[in-house]
Amino acid sequence: MLEYLRIADLALLDKIELEFSDGFTAVTGETGAGKSVLLGALSLLAGNRAEKTIIRQGADRCEVEGVLHFKDPTSVNALLATLGLPACEDGVLVLRRSLSHTKAPRVQINGAMATLTALQELGERWVDFHGPGEPQKLFKEAVQLEMLDAFGRIDLSDYHAAYEVWRALLRAMEEARSLTGKLSEDEISFYRSQIEKIDALDPDPESILQLERDFTRLSRAQDLTALSAKIADGLNGDGGMADALPPLLRAAQELSRIDPTAQSLLDRLEVLSVETGDLAQEFSRLAQEGDIDEETAQSVQSRMAAWLELRRKYGNTPEAVLKKRDEWAQKIALQGDLEGIFEKMTADEADMKAALAQSAAAITLARKKAAKTLAAEAQKRLTSLGFKKAGLSIEVLPLDTIGPFGDSRVEILFSPNPGTPPLPLRKIASGGETARVMLSLKTALADIDGTPLLVFDEVDANVGGEIGADVGRQLENLSARHQVLCVTHLPQVAARGKNHLLVEKTSGEGSTSVSITSIHPSKKAREAELARMLGDRASKSALAHAKELLAKV
């Protein structure tokens, strides 16, 4: 859920910090007071694109910061891991986004710099907007399909596994076709000779690395011997370090007898003496190794020549050469029984496809059953939301081919009036209609929809009275499983809010500002706001009605 929101220099808003609670939060205010500022801040945190014109006049930049808490952050942390971002600490996700007139936009997720795309991917996990001009997940057919399957408790795990096996077989058949073709005796002879060359060299990465080191040492053998001998002589030769150290050791021993604190220095000097002897021996051995015998030298040169030839022909790495070797070996192996191999592959593929088709048909049947139930549930809620003669249906439509999710797709259709052809959700013109259709679907899908925060705008457009009260009840019911934020003009809806935010606009000489205040702790403040929404905050009858609305909750 959203716990904290900080907004700075956005539209007409200067600076504000808001604390949020679970349940249903109503957002009210005069028309044009700036309620859209709050929605705009959430939209920014969800990763939606925005123009720099939203920066408050006179400010260089605007910034929005939000803190969300997930009881179970497993899914969000998995997404953060794929995005290369820090995981949530104690289930807390911190989002920050700023827009500037003079600098590049900036996005931070859990303190780390991030991209707008990453913010968008996270946005799909924590918020869903329902209102005019806002992106809505339920507009996407893929999401509609996923939600219908979840509503119908349709498990696709076995189907997915079988589908992947079938696709792997199709890829294997295609690869085998590209590798096969009747080979001539000369081609088979050539492939075998190349395989023998590669096997003789056995070019695994480790052995090739050692070969290249040996060849370098061989080609620079003179330099290796000369340099190693020079160092060994400087350490252990006449006048070298080994000759200089004994008198120094004796002096240090005498010094430690005079001043015991010098004992540690003597110990270090003794270690240096021993290390000098060891180093001299190591460099002497290296100088002797530079003198490579003729047989070894010829072997290294011969193997290096073979490797350079293979690398030039078949790839710069041992892996590339070995891959080519395996391709030839497979081609030769396939020559034995081409017809038999493809016959078995074809038979297996046909069996798998038939089994998949049967499973897909069962899935489609289950979807059609679930679609009728879900549509009926949503239709009931639509009726109480003022759509007395509207129609909502969920169509399960066939696909041309079997896909990863079966052989069918889903499309939710809505017709607001009799005689009006049903249209996909994304083509509904009215923002108020869209929001109420979404509300009906969301309440029907409440048990399986995992989006923590649902934001509604204009859900009460063109309704009032009892219908408005029912909108409020449905939002209240929905808030039992989700955090719900609703911008509303209806007191019947606002009264149902567990939390209440009041947006007010103040105009002065040459300036206008917006404020957002939490008023639900004050019963009188809520009564006054509901009375204003009823027509007159100073009217005794409006205040009495406001008290009555709050008392019914």
XYZ file of C-alpha atoms in Angstrom:
553
model
C 0.000 0.000 0.000
C 0.992 3.648 -0.441
C 2.119 5.029 2.921
C 3.748 8.373 2.173
C 3.764 10.926 -0.639
C 5.861 14.063 -0.987
C 5.134 16.526 -3.786
C 7.219 19.613 -4.580
C 6.552 22.293 -7.211
C 4.042 20.311 -9.244
C 1.481 22.373 -11.181
C -0.028 24.813 -8.629
C 1.271 22.921 -5.587
C 4.278 24.262 -3.713
C 5.306 21.563 -1.235
C 3.328 18.972 0.683
C 3.811 15.709 2.555
C 0.920 13.262 2.951
C 0.509 10.127 5.053
C -1.869 7.455 3.721
C -3.752 4.645 5.450
C -5.279 1.466 4.139
C -8.889 1.248 2.987
C -10.886 3.800 1.018
C -9.589 7.375 0.742
C -11.947 9.998 -0.704
C -10.480 13.096 -2.362
C -12.806 16.103 -2.628
C -12.706 19.803 -3.411
C -14.282 22.487 -5.541
C -14.309 21.989 -9.304
C -10.950 23.229 -10.563
C -9.398 23.161 -7.100
C -6.509 21.018 -8.317
C -7.469 17.473 -7.374
C -5.711 16.329 -10.540
C -2.397 17.389 -8.962
C -2.585 14.408 -6.593
C -3.386 12.025 -9.446
C -0.604 13.600 -11.514
C 1.901 12.915 -8.739
C 0.890 9.239 -8.616
C 1.028 9.079 -12.405
C 4.609 10.359 -12.331
C 5.604 7.700 -9.793
C 3.944 5.037 -11.955
C 6.319 5.939 -14.778
C 3.851 7.666 -17.079
C 5.250 10.264 -19.439
C 4.861 13.941 -18.575
C 5.632 17.340 -20.080
C 7.824 19.904 -18.358
C 4.832 22.254 -18.357
C 3.695 20.522 -15.141
C 6.575 22.195 -13.258
C 5.199 24.979 -11.055
C 5.665 28.446 -12.536
C 8.828 30.068 -11.180
C 10.397 26.746 -10.101
C 13.287 25.031 -11.872
C 12.054 21.510 -11.203
C 9.308 19.426 -9.676
C 9.818 16.277 -7.613
C 7.592 13.490 -6.345
C 8.573 10.852 -3.796
C 6.481 7.909 -2.647
C 6.938 5.162 -0.063
C 5.057 1.898 -0.467
C 4.901 -1.106 1.821
C 4.313 -4.691 0.673
C 3.353 -7.357 3.189
C 4.862 -9.909 0.819
C 7.539 -8.240 -1.345
C 8.593 -11.485 -3.087
C 7.133 -10.577 -6.467
C 8.367 -6.974 -6.384
C 11.848 -8.048 -5.268
C 12.007 -10.565 -8.123
C 11.222 -7.766 -10.594
C 13.762 -5.456 -8.933
C 16.390 -8.194 -9.286
C 15.733 -8.541 -13.027
C 16.046 -4.749 -13.327
C 19.346 -4.757 -11.416
C 17.914 -2.616 -8.592
C 18.126 -2.945 -4.773
C 15.501 -5.103 -3.093
C 12.916 -3.712 -0.665
C 14.094 -3.471 2.921
C 11.400 -4.792 5.258
C 8.965 -4.683 2.339
C 9.462 -0.930 1.740
C 9.735 0.411 -1.818
C 10.937 4.017 -2.210
C 10.284 5.776 -5.526
C 11.494 9.241 -6.502
C 11.157 11.139 -9.771
C 12.025 14.690 -10.765
C 11.604 16.821 -13.882
C 13.743 19.896 -14.540
C 13.752 22.729 -17.044
C 17.561 22.741 -17.200
C 18.667 19.193 -16.308
C 17.880 15.669 -17.425
C 14.927 13.927 -15.726
C 15.914 11.720 -12.813
C 14.422 8.476 -11.473
C 15.501 6.723 -8.272
C 14.240 3.378 -7.005
C 15.272 2.301 -3.499
C 18.044 4.898 -3.637
C 19.548 3.689 -6.929
C 19.430 5.553 -10.222
C 16.968 3.904 -12.601
C 15.273 4.310 -15.971
C 11.753 5.458 -16.733
C 11.090 2.004 -18.199
C 11.959 0.397 -14.851
C 9.581 2.801 -13.101
C 6.831 1.856 -15.584
C 7.358 -1.873 -14.994
C 7.097 -1.355 -11.241
C 4.075 0.904 -11.720
C 2.155 -1.992 -13.254
C 2.710 -3.901 -9.998
C 1.448 -1.353 -7.466
C -1.158 0.968 -9.036
C -4.044 0.831 -11.485
C -5.732 4.025 -12.701
C -9.372 4.259 -13.740
C -10.343 7.562 -15.229
C -10.178 9.709 -18.365
C -6.856 9.706 -20.138
C -5.189 7.297 -17.718
C -3.556 4.017 -18.716
C -5.568 1.032 -17.525
C -4.267 -2.485 -17.282
C -7.643 -4.053 -18.011
C -7.580 -2.484 -21.475
C -4.882 -5.009 -22.425
C -6.150 -8.333 -23.763
C -3.245 -10.161 -22.114
C -4.312 -8.830 -18.701
C -7.968 -9.652 -19.378
C -6.946 -13.218 -20.209
C -4.784 -13.514 -17.113
C -7.557 -12.229 -14.848
C -10.210 -14.470 -16.391
C -7.949 -17.503 -15.879
C -7.353 -16.463 -12.278
C -11.094 -15.888 -11.718
C -11.891 -19.327 -13.158
C -9.028 -20.994 -11.225
C -7.654 -22.226 -14.571
C -4.178 -23.671 -14.043
C -1.950 -23.405 -17.134
C 1.257 -24.821 -15.611
C 0.959 -28.303 -17.201
C -0.056 -26.790 -20.529
C 2.883 -24.362 -20.455
C 5.337 -27.196 -19.760
C 3.947 -29.334 -22.609
C 3.944 -26.325 -24.950
C 7.631 -25.635 -24.266
C 8.537 -29.294 -24.943
C 6.624 -29.146 -28.236
C 8.338 -25.903 -29.250
C 11.734 -27.400 -28.393
C 10.981 -30.367 -30.669
C 9.988 -28.006 -33.505
C 13.282 -26.147 -33.074
C 15.195 -29.442 -33.069
C 13.473 -30.519 -36.278
C 14.287 -27.202 -37.946
C 17.895 -27.451 -36.824
C 18.140 -31.035 -38.046
C 16.771 -29.980 -41.445
C 19.434 -27.288 -41.719
C 22.146 -29.807 -40.870
C 20.996 -32.596 -43.157
C 21.079 -33.307 -46.809
C 22.651 -36.323 -48.506
C 26.426 -36.002 -48.210
C 28.861 -37.247 -50.830
C 31.717 -39.581 -49.932
C 34.170 -36.694 -50.395
C 32.185 -34.495 -47.991
C 32.031 -37.230 -45.373
C 35.771 -37.860 -45.805
C 36.525 -34.145 -45.424
C 34.380 -33.771 -42.310
C 35.996 -36.800 -40.703
C 39.487 -35.481 -41.430
C 38.640 -32.142 -39.819
C 37.115 -33.873 -36.815
C 40.318 -35.913 -36.422
C 42.413 -32.728 -36.538
C 40.295 -31.077 -33.879
C 40.261 -34.198 -31.680
C 44.051 -34.498 -31.986
C 44.480 -30.954 -30.707
C 41.644 -31.268 -28.131
C 41.133 -27.480 -28.028
C 39.382 -26.916 -24.713
C 39.751 -23.339 -23.396
C 42.218 -24.236 -20.634
C 44.596 -26.239 -22.855
C 44.564 -23.541 -25.564
C 45.371 -20.869 -22.989
C 48.341 -22.954 -21.789
C 49.450 -23.566 -25.396
C 49.450 -19.839 -26.157
C 51.496 -19.194 -22.986
C 54.021 -21.899 -23.929
C 54.327 -20.514 -27.455
C 54.947 -16.994 -26.132
C 57.671 -18.303 -23.806
C 59.206 -20.282 -26.646
C 59.260 -17.325 -29.029
C 60.840 -15.108 -26.332
C 63.078 -17.799 -24.804
C 66.283 -15.730 -25.122
C 64.734 -12.711 -23.404
C 63.227 -14.923 -20.693
C 66.618 -16.543 -19.913
C 68.559 -13.291 -19.962
C 66.171 -11.334 -17.778
C 65.713 -14.140 -15.225
C 69.485 -14.690 -14.980
C 70.089 -10.953 -14.505
C 67.627 -10.798 -11.613
C 68.964 -14.011 -10.008
C 72.539 -12.641 -10.222
C 71.482 -9.343 -8.677
C 69.938 -11.210 -5.766
C 72.533 -13.957 -5.168
C 75.601 -13.085 -7.228
C 78.821 -11.390 -6.175
C 77.971 -8.065 -4.612
C 74.250 -8.842 -4.749
C 71.629 -8.548 -2.055
C 72.586 -11.906 -0.505
C 76.130 -10.550 0.152
C 74.856 -7.236 1.507
C 72.360 -8.651 4.011
C 74.602 -10.626 6.534
C 76.469 -7.548 7.885
C 73.145 -5.730 8.109
C 71.686 -8.633 10.089
C 74.632 -8.570 12.534
C 74.202 -4.847 13.054
C 70.470 -5.286 13.666
C 71.143 -8.061 16.183
C 73.502 -5.768 18.094
C 70.918 -2.977 17.935
C 68.191 -5.242 19.386
C 70.439 -6.091 22.330
C 70.877 -2.386 23.034
C 67.215 -1.489 22.397
C 64.753 -4.451 22.650
C 62.121 -2.430 20.782
C 64.201 -2.955 17.615
C 63.524 -6.731 17.773
C 60.553 -6.413 15.396
C 62.793 -4.676 12.847
C 65.337 -7.481 13.181
C 62.598 -10.047 12.579
C 61.567 -8.289 9.378
C 65.178 -8.107 8.178
C 65.597 -11.861 8.791
C 62.426 -12.527 6.763
C 63.844 -10.359 3.953
C 67.066 -12.394 4.000
C 65.174 -15.680 3.658
C 62.867 -14.249 0.956
C 65.902 -12.967 -0.994
C 67.355 -16.493 -1.113
C 64.038 -17.987 -2.216
C 63.590 -15.359 -4.937
C 67.106 -15.994 -6.257
C 66.355 -19.729 -6.574
C 63.013 -19.089 -8.323
C 64.550 -16.750 -10.909
C 67.405 -19.196 -11.492
C 64.879 -21.955 -12.145
C 62.976 -19.676 -14.553
C 66.219 -18.940 -16.422
C 66.849 -22.672 -16.819
C 63.262 -23.251 -18.053
C 63.868 -20.743 -20.822
C 66.289 -23.231 -22.325
C 63.639 -25.461 -23.998
C 64.747 -28.706 -25.578
C 64.293 -29.191 -29.308
C 61.605 -31.890 -29.023
C 59.393 -29.785 -26.740
C 59.897 -26.736 -28.930
C 58.815 -28.624 -32.030
C 55.733 -29.997 -30.254
C 54.642 -26.523 -29.119
C 55.219 -25.029 -32.572
C 53.364 -27.863 -34.283
C 50.336 -27.640 -31.952
C 50.289 -23.840 -32.255
C 50.312 -24.077 -36.048
C 47.398 -26.531 -35.921
C 45.454 -24.239 -33.580
C 46.062 -21.159 -35.755
C 44.781 -23.054 -38.808
C 41.621 -24.203 -37.011
C 41.040 -20.754 -35.561
C 41.411 -19.105 -38.958
C 38.930 -21.513 -40.568
C 36.292 -22.085 -37.905
C 36.332 -19.330 -35.280
C 38.544 -17.408 -32.871
C 37.618 -19.390 -29.771
C 37.866 -23.049 -28.753
C 34.085 -23.035 -28.249
C 33.466 -21.984 -31.869
C 35.787 -24.676 -33.220
C 34.214 -27.391 -31.038
C 30.734 -26.286 -32.115
C 31.742 -26.744 -35.740
C 33.159 -30.168 -34.920
C 29.867 -31.222 -33.296
C 27.897 -30.007 -36.339
C 29.988 -32.203 -38.639
C 29.677 -35.183 -36.314
C 25.888 -34.729 -36.226
C 25.714 -34.463 -40.023
C 27.649 -37.693 -40.415
C 25.512 -39.440 -37.769
C 22.316 -38.358 -39.490
C 23.419 -39.956 -42.758
C 22.719 -43.379 -41.325
C 18.928 -43.172 -41.152
C 17.643 -39.793 -42.285
C 14.189 -41.025 -43.126
C 13.814 -42.939 -39.871
C 14.937 -39.993 -37.720
C 12.567 -37.526 -39.351
C 9.742 -40.017 -39.348
C 10.065 -40.434 -35.577
C 10.403 -36.658 -35.026
C 7.333 -36.003 -37.171
C 5.296 -38.639 -35.350
C 6.331 -37.288 -31.944
C 5.506 -33.728 -33.015
C 2.064 -34.758 -34.272
C 1.309 -36.578 -30.989
C 2.426 -33.592 -28.924
C 0.408 -31.151 -31.020
C -2.712 -33.303 -30.735
C -2.304 -33.510 -26.953
C -1.795 -29.748 -26.768
C -4.875 -29.134 -28.907
C -6.905 -31.304 -26.541
C -5.591 -29.434 -23.490
C -6.165 -26.072 -25.188
C -9.763 -27.046 -25.997
C -10.366 -27.912 -22.333
C -8.863 -24.573 -21.277
C -11.086 -22.715 -23.743
C -14.154 -24.534 -22.426
C -13.224 -23.564 -18.858
C -12.684 -19.975 -19.971
C -16.120 -19.775 -21.572
C -17.699 -21.014 -18.377
C -15.720 -18.554 -16.242
C -16.477 -15.725 -18.703
C -20.238 -16.190 -18.286
C -19.952 -16.144 -14.491
C -17.640 -13.121 -14.373
C -19.754 -11.180 -16.890
C -22.892 -11.907 -14.876
C -21.190 -10.744 -11.652
C -19.991 -7.535 -13.306
C -23.416 -6.967 -14.942
C -25.125 -7.061 -11.526
C -22.800 -4.374 -10.223
C -23.260 -2.284 -13.372
C -27.022 -2.259 -12.865
C -26.641 -0.813 -9.385
C -24.183 1.762 -10.782
C -26.819 3.307 -13.018
C -26.476 1.222 -16.186
C -30.010 -0.169 -16.149
C -29.957 -1.412 -19.726
C -26.246 -1.641 -20.415
C -24.650 -4.838 -21.576
C -21.308 -6.357 -20.625
C -20.006 -9.565 -22.103
C -16.714 -11.430 -22.083
C -15.971 -13.059 -25.407
C -13.641 -16.045 -25.642
C -12.427 -15.945 -29.242
C -10.467 -18.589 -31.194
C -6.858 -18.145 -32.290
C -5.554 -19.299 -35.655
C -2.815 -21.386 -34.043
C -1.992 -22.881 -30.678
C -0.095 -20.392 -28.553
C 1.607 -20.311 -25.158
C -1.757 -19.603 -23.486
C -3.916 -22.014 -25.457
C -5.983 -21.606 -28.603
C -8.192 -18.709 -27.463
C -8.040 -15.064 -26.506
C -10.350 -12.913 -24.395
C -12.008 -9.583 -25.049
C -14.338 -7.726 -22.680
C -17.117 -5.867 -24.529
C -19.450 -3.150 -23.239
C -22.591 -1.534 -24.602
C -23.900 1.432 -22.555
C -27.350 1.574 -24.166
C -29.789 -0.743 -25.977
C -29.146 -0.743 -29.699
C -25.549 0.388 -29.233
C -23.096 -2.201 -30.550
C -20.818 -3.660 -27.870
C -17.276 -2.294 -28.027
C -13.967 -3.324 -26.445
C -13.240 -1.549 -23.168
C -10.476 0.558 -24.690
C -12.996 2.104 -27.131
C -15.517 3.314 -24.537
C -15.703 7.072 -25.095
C -16.928 8.350 -21.729
C -14.422 8.539 -18.890
C -17.206 8.161 -16.320
C -18.558 5.069 -18.072
C -15.087 3.554 -18.231
C -14.460 4.138 -14.546
C -17.773 2.551 -13.510
C -17.275 -0.457 -15.786
C -13.838 -0.874 -14.251
C -15.315 -0.572 -10.766
C -17.815 -3.331 -11.502
C -15.071 -5.585 -12.866
C -12.669 -4.755 -10.063
C -15.191 -5.638 -7.361
C -15.970 -8.907 -9.147
C -12.251 -9.650 -9.451
C -11.284 -8.315 -6.025
C -10.224 -11.696 -4.633
C -7.731 -12.416 -7.412
C -6.507 -8.939 -8.435
C -3.210 -8.350 -6.654
C -2.755 -4.649 -7.493
C -2.369 -2.904 -4.098
C -3.594 0.604 -5.040
C -6.651 1.356 -7.205
C -7.204 4.971 -8.253
C -10.638 6.108 -9.534
C -11.438 9.441 -11.140
C -14.897 10.479 -12.370
C -16.334 7.148 -11.230
C -19.423 9.076 -10.144
C -19.800 11.139 -13.323
C -23.463 11.676 -14.295
C -24.837 9.761 -11.309
C -26.305 10.782 -7.984
C -28.740 9.845 -5.269
C -29.054 6.120 -4.601
C -26.704 5.228 -7.440
C -24.031 7.466 -5.908
C -24.539 5.728 -2.571
C -24.072 2.357 -4.276
C -20.872 3.588 -5.948
C -19.624 4.469 -2.470
C -20.601 1.048 -1.100
C -18.808 -0.756 -3.928
C -15.661 1.322 -3.390
C -15.888 0.582 0.327
C -16.268 -3.154 -0.356
C -13.332 -3.033 -2.760
C -11.180 -1.353 -0.106
C -11.395 -4.468 2.052
C -8.826 -6.075 -0.296
C -7.161 -3.041 -1.876
C -6.137 0.459 -0.982
C -8.630 2.657 -2.892
C -8.208 6.329 -3.775
C -11.201 8.071 -5.383
C -11.605 11.650 -6.583
C -15.318 12.346 -6.146
C -17.915 15.099 -6.335
C -20.622 13.090 -4.579
C -21.099 13.396 -0.803
C -22.659 9.897 -0.784
C -19.318 8.536 -2.049
C -17.082 10.757 0.073
C -18.961 9.814 3.247
C -17.947 6.178 2.725
C -14.263 7.038 2.856
C -12.293 5.740 5.776
C -9.885 8.570 4.999
C -10.675 11.993 3.506
C -8.375 14.442 1.702
C -9.585 17.973 0.961
C -8.054 19.868 -1.971
C -8.355 23.645 -1.920
C -7.142 26.382 -4.269
C -6.193 29.829 -2.998
C -5.783 32.806 -5.301
C -3.851 35.920 -4.328
C -2.455 38.896 -6.162
C -0.628 37.441 -9.156
C -0.414 33.902 -7.754
C -2.497 30.782 -7.182
C -1.677 27.831 -4.943
C -3.167 24.449 -4.084
C -3.245 22.737 -0.700
C -4.182 19.167 0.268
C -5.350 18.529 3.831
C -6.268 15.339 5.660
C -9.622 16.088 7.342
C -10.910 12.649 8.411
C -9.652 13.037 12.006
C -12.027 16.033 12.369
C -15.712 15.147 12.331
C -16.711 18.813 12.002
C -14.371 19.364 9.052
C -15.849 16.370 7.240
C -19.394 17.488 7.964
C -18.592 20.958 6.616
C -17.052 19.532 3.423
C -19.968 17.164 2.816
C -22.383 20.060 3.403
C -20.481 22.100 0.797
C -20.805 19.188 -1.626
C -24.543 19.115 -0.863
C -24.833 22.792 -1.793
C -24.091 25.039 1.184
C -21.727 24.436 4.099
C -23.597 27.083 6.118
C -27.022 25.499 5.558
C -28.482 23.737 8.585
C -30.292 21.217 6.389
C -27.101 20.483 4.427
C -25.164 20.007 7.669
C -27.886 17.741 9.009
C -27.786 15.691 5.817
C -23.996 15.511 6.045
C -24.223 14.202 9.608
C -26.785 11.662 8.479
C -24.515 10.434 5.647
C -21.584 9.977 8.026
C -23.805 8.246 10.588
C -24.870 5.636 8.017
C -21.314 4.515 7.379
